[in-house]
């Protein structure tokens, strides 16, 4: 089919361009051809009569009214092959590691998600070795879950740790708006862990155009989904989805869309959902797990707020620690009754006592905490924080559960912990003999 | 009928501008856009502009649509097909059965439409009218057994005036497409009727005789049944920040509520959670019937990545099905999760239409739509004297858990019970995390009115003392106040909290609720002569332990009475010294 080239560009914005053209499809891929022959990609995002609006992958800067636009008669696609493992690509799908370009099997980007009835109930725990996750908010294969953290927190370190400490078949890293040193960190961490041969990176850094950044999750998820359909257990890491949402806002703004909350487009929820919903445990195939980062100052901000309603929980990170309260794995109950009979109950008992201790911390400020029980609660809180809340301390789940019993027994009497008598009889450390806690 | 036609002029995500080329167009009717590969994408007219321009909201992804694509108008509003076969099914927001779709494609590809109700199943129809009988819209023509119920076959509710039955088939097995009855109107025009008919989703089904909801609907959740009940035909809203326990609460209501039929509308919710219901419910046995829970359930699984327009439709579809089963004389409980996602869908469309936004960019008419939606709940006294009810519980997910936002506020004004979820309670793992003080209900409880006030007073007093302890420490308050505080804490821990994962404690029937309350009352009424904070606390700890153990014993287990006596003995020792 002959591809028609158009020359009458109407307007050029920061990330969009409009042109008069005929027979163009919504979401069609196009090429912007510069006077010197250089080419850049673009995608149709709106049509109004013969006016077509395109999103410019390379950004609007430097695009001239002398440029031509050629519509390619196909949607945005990405190459797919096993050879991608170990490689690094940019947000427009081109290699940035000096390796060869991919020409194989082209797959659709941002296609529909899987029919919910073809999903299986997630049932495989992902062991991370992080007690705050394994014990308190168990991560589950096929889960979609973000880390909510302020910009300065070591969330990328945690993300990389979780991905490499587990036994995923394929790890795909989608970096949106990464600083160069973060990109470098991911590369190093993956190499250190010996995971390079099963990892693919799609990287957008601050010097690249925002539209390329917008593409990163779609590329990462399309490739990840394909591996999952082949039966692989895939781990997709996305960092950072707040940056991604900000790019979305910029493009919507350039299109003169009526903004919803804080200038974000009205479809922010749908946009985030169609990406996160790619996570699935597929009946008769593999799984895709998404672990993302949502940087935030305040959880009521539209990005974390909408994210929280889509994802299956969140891990809160604060002052370098994983928070007990606020962190939540919605899928944990699918798996944590198959671990050990005490898992659920002790997790709740520990949290309930911690919450009581938090109350005492407030009361302490009034100087009113002097009774023995309150002092024990406060001491318990300190030990809990030190022993269990460090996200970079590695502990097998069973050891972490034993440690919980030790901590309870060190600070409380049996009847103070609110657990059923049966569990207490089975697991209470006998005669002060702790399994794992140093006395 | 001559169908109108048009062509696509503009495409902006789900909003498509169409120029009419032939015929007239009705606001709200369904249209199909035929794209290059022949796929027909379903849409709805949402705006008619001056001249010959209309705007469609497309229920599917608009990729690959182009200027000039043909549009066919159906002349009919978006409707739901009502008839035998709904129970046990799982559909998307447009009533496409998801399991049938999955046979064609694993992915939710566009343009796929499947008959909403199976057309091959034969149902055993027993007529209840005969030739010459006079019938009208809503008259019962006969019935078929559907799962646990006798499913009445109606004259479509939209048919007004009197009709004479010309002919009716004999008892036998027929599909829903078979003509079973021919009726004649006053002018002598004949009309053939089948077992199923369409009803427009956005039009409430009229009541025969609406009555006030007064009978409590047991949910199995103690804090609700005792303090903040919902009635048959009533409405409840459950707002809360994410992670406060809306989903667990809703699943528990679906499993344990004493309703005949449960409809779950997963409106823009996570597929990972919806799938839990799809796969779990068929496996779960309803203790009341001994059959699969799915036999009395219908699920609208319109998950978050499905197109936004279908999300808006899904809530209405579920409601219409609920109204239909109410007409069958059944008690229906509909759970909508989440109405905020639905409101966001409206906001999204409104923004694209470039309407002037109201507070938080929601459309100005949001509160009107919300109250009209909840008004579709209610009790209907049917012509034969039976009653049917539709109760609606909607969850609300306000941004950051801030109840001041427009959707929560409009919902609070429209519903009879308010179950506010609290972050502090869920952090402390107090399930259900329904705020004990700020929640309310205007419906009657399973307990007596004075018993409800008695509990509420205890809880309020407990809260006041707790804040005093925070300020002054345990030593700063009297032993007497400390005992009141311990009593309130105990009632919270053993009566208001439930272990949703324990088979026994996870659900409490009215009989057990009564026994439990009576024991709780004895504890609170008992005089306490214990002295010193340490001794008091220790005593209540033992009592809590005994009570928690009791909560896990079946009522028909011989240990049940024994453990109860142990608790009552502990109560006696409080005043023994």
XYZ file of C-alpha atoms in Angstrom, chain A residues 23-28 46-49 73-75 108 112-121 144 148 225 229 257-261 266-267 269-270 273-274 277 282-283 299-300 304-306 308-312 314 324-326 328 330 333-334 344 348 351-352 355 359-360 362-363 366 368 370-373 413-421, chain B residues 9-13 36 61-67 90 98-99 101-102 105-109 240-243 246-248 268-273 275-276 278-280 301 303-306 308 311 341 344 347-348 351-352 354-355 357 360-361 397-400 427-429 469-475 497 501 534 537 541-542 544-545 548-549 552:
168
model
C -7.895 8.623 5.470
C -5.885 8.588 8.664
C -6.706 6.136 11.467
C -6.923 6.922 15.137
C -3.775 5.612 16.932
C -1.954 5.116 13.609
C -7.214 12.689 17.737
C -9.039 13.381 14.493
C -11.366 16.253 13.801
C -12.584 16.427 10.221
C -0.816 2.366 8.016
C -0.075 0.365 11.169
C -0.368 0.830 14.918
C 1.043 -4.796 19.296
C -6.544 -5.014 25.296
C -6.070 -6.773 28.598
C -6.892 -10.376 29.208
C -10.465 -11.479 29.848
C -10.831 -11.633 33.640
C -12.252 -15.145 33.467
C -9.027 -16.342 31.817
C -7.172 -15.262 34.921
C -6.486 -17.633 37.730
C -6.795 -16.815 41.391
C 0.398 -5.307 40.725
C 4.820 4.726 47.646
C 2.934 -10.184 28.420
C 1.865 -16.115 27.371
C -8.124 19.054 27.250
C -10.309 20.162 30.132
C -8.265 19.170 33.166
C -9.677 17.238 36.123
C -7.895 17.216 39.520
C -9.918 13.185 33.455
C -8.915 9.722 32.296
C -7.520 6.410 36.327
C -8.331 4.613 33.064
C -5.576 0.970 34.974
C -5.036 -0.185 31.411
C -4.226 -4.526 34.586
C -2.945 -16.547 32.997
C -4.881 -19.792 32.860
C -1.141 10.166 49.418
C -4.169 12.278 48.510
C -0.966 7.835 44.359
C -4.684 8.138 45.033
C -5.710 6.710 41.656
C -4.022 2.880 45.155
C -7.450 2.103 43.772
C -6.035 0.133 40.867
C -3.143 -1.744 42.372
C -3.460 -4.669 44.728
C 1.073 -0.741 48.200
C 3.761 -1.356 58.874
C 0.700 0.857 58.630
C -0.423 1.897 55.184
C -0.908 -3.527 52.283
C -4.414 -7.279 49.005
C -4.675 -13.854 52.120
C -4.516 -15.947 48.950
C -2.061 -14.718 59.727
C -2.434 -9.340 63.102
C 0.187 -5.119 64.233
C -2.490 -4.634 66.864
C -0.830 0.185 67.014
C -0.874 5.402 70.986
C 1.536 5.245 73.921
C 1.610 9.991 71.577
C 0.746 9.762 75.257
C 2.300 14.389 77.625
C 1.721 10.355 81.123
C 4.713 5.416 83.484
C 2.908 2.129 84.051
C 4.691 -1.133 83.450
C 2.466 -2.353 80.588
C 2.354 -12.466 78.871
C 0.461 -15.097 76.909
C -2.958 -13.666 77.681
C -1.917 -10.175 76.663
C -1.419 -10.889 72.969
C -5.039 -11.665 72.021
C -4.262 -14.881 70.165
C -6.250 -18.092 70.418
C -5.036 -20.403 73.196
C -16.301 13.231 11.730
C -14.124 13.372 14.829
C -12.447 10.973 17.229
C -11.187 11.952 20.660
C -10.585 8.857 22.799
C -12.220 -0.785 8.374
C -11.314 1.309 22.257
C -11.533 3.738 19.344
C -8.178 2.856 17.790
C -8.182 2.510 13.984
C -11.381 4.485 13.579
C -11.182 7.098 10.837
C -12.969 10.060 9.322
C -20.662 -13.401 34.769
C -17.326 -13.283 29.867
C -16.961 -17.067 29.758
C -16.231 -14.328 25.149
C -13.238 -16.225 26.485
C -10.607 -14.723 22.459
C -8.432 -14.709 25.570
C -8.115 -10.966 25.342
C -10.951 -8.497 25.498
C -10.842 -7.803 21.787
C -13.293 4.515 53.053
C -9.739 5.050 51.922
C -8.143 2.260 49.950
C -6.935 -0.561 52.113
C -14.141 -2.419 51.629
C -13.495 -5.454 49.480
C -13.312 -7.987 52.305
C -14.051 -0.439 37.264
C -12.479 -2.650 39.924
C -9.300 -4.672 39.856
C -9.583 -7.813 37.784
C -7.363 -9.608 40.291
C -10.030 -9.158 42.959
C -11.524 -13.048 39.589
C -11.573 -14.167 43.206
C -15.718 -15.583 39.720
C -13.673 -18.561 40.777
C -14.522 -18.725 44.485
C -17.350 -8.010 35.999
C -13.041 -4.356 35.485
C -10.806 -1.299 35.512
C -9.147 -1.721 32.143
C -12.399 -2.170 30.269
C -14.776 3.752 30.494
C -18.150 1.181 33.297
C -15.140 4.632 39.726
C -15.040 9.074 37.579
C -16.296 12.897 34.937
C -14.140 11.581 32.149
C -14.592 16.515 30.393
C -14.410 15.252 26.840
C -16.187 20.037 27.394
C -18.943 20.629 29.911
C -16.953 21.204 35.519
C -13.355 18.529 41.869
C -14.077 18.488 38.118
C -13.578 5.477 47.443
C -12.987 9.139 48.235
C -9.588 10.562 47.360
C -7.314 10.146 50.357
C -4.182 -0.135 60.900
C -4.949 -1.665 64.271
C -6.326 -4.712 62.408
C -5.755 8.125 79.290
C -3.830 9.489 76.341
C -3.542 12.859 78.062
C -3.089 11.857 81.674
C -1.912 8.280 81.571
C -3.576 5.315 83.225
C -2.553 6.631 86.601
C -14.537 -7.348 65.793
C -10.928 -15.904 58.108
C -2.798 -3.976 86.744
C -6.342 -5.134 83.005
C -7.312 -9.929 79.353
C -8.352 -13.339 80.683
C -11.034 -11.520 76.320
C -9.039 -14.691 75.816
C -12.174 -15.186 71.661
C -11.894 -18.943 72.175
C -14.480 -20.001 67.435
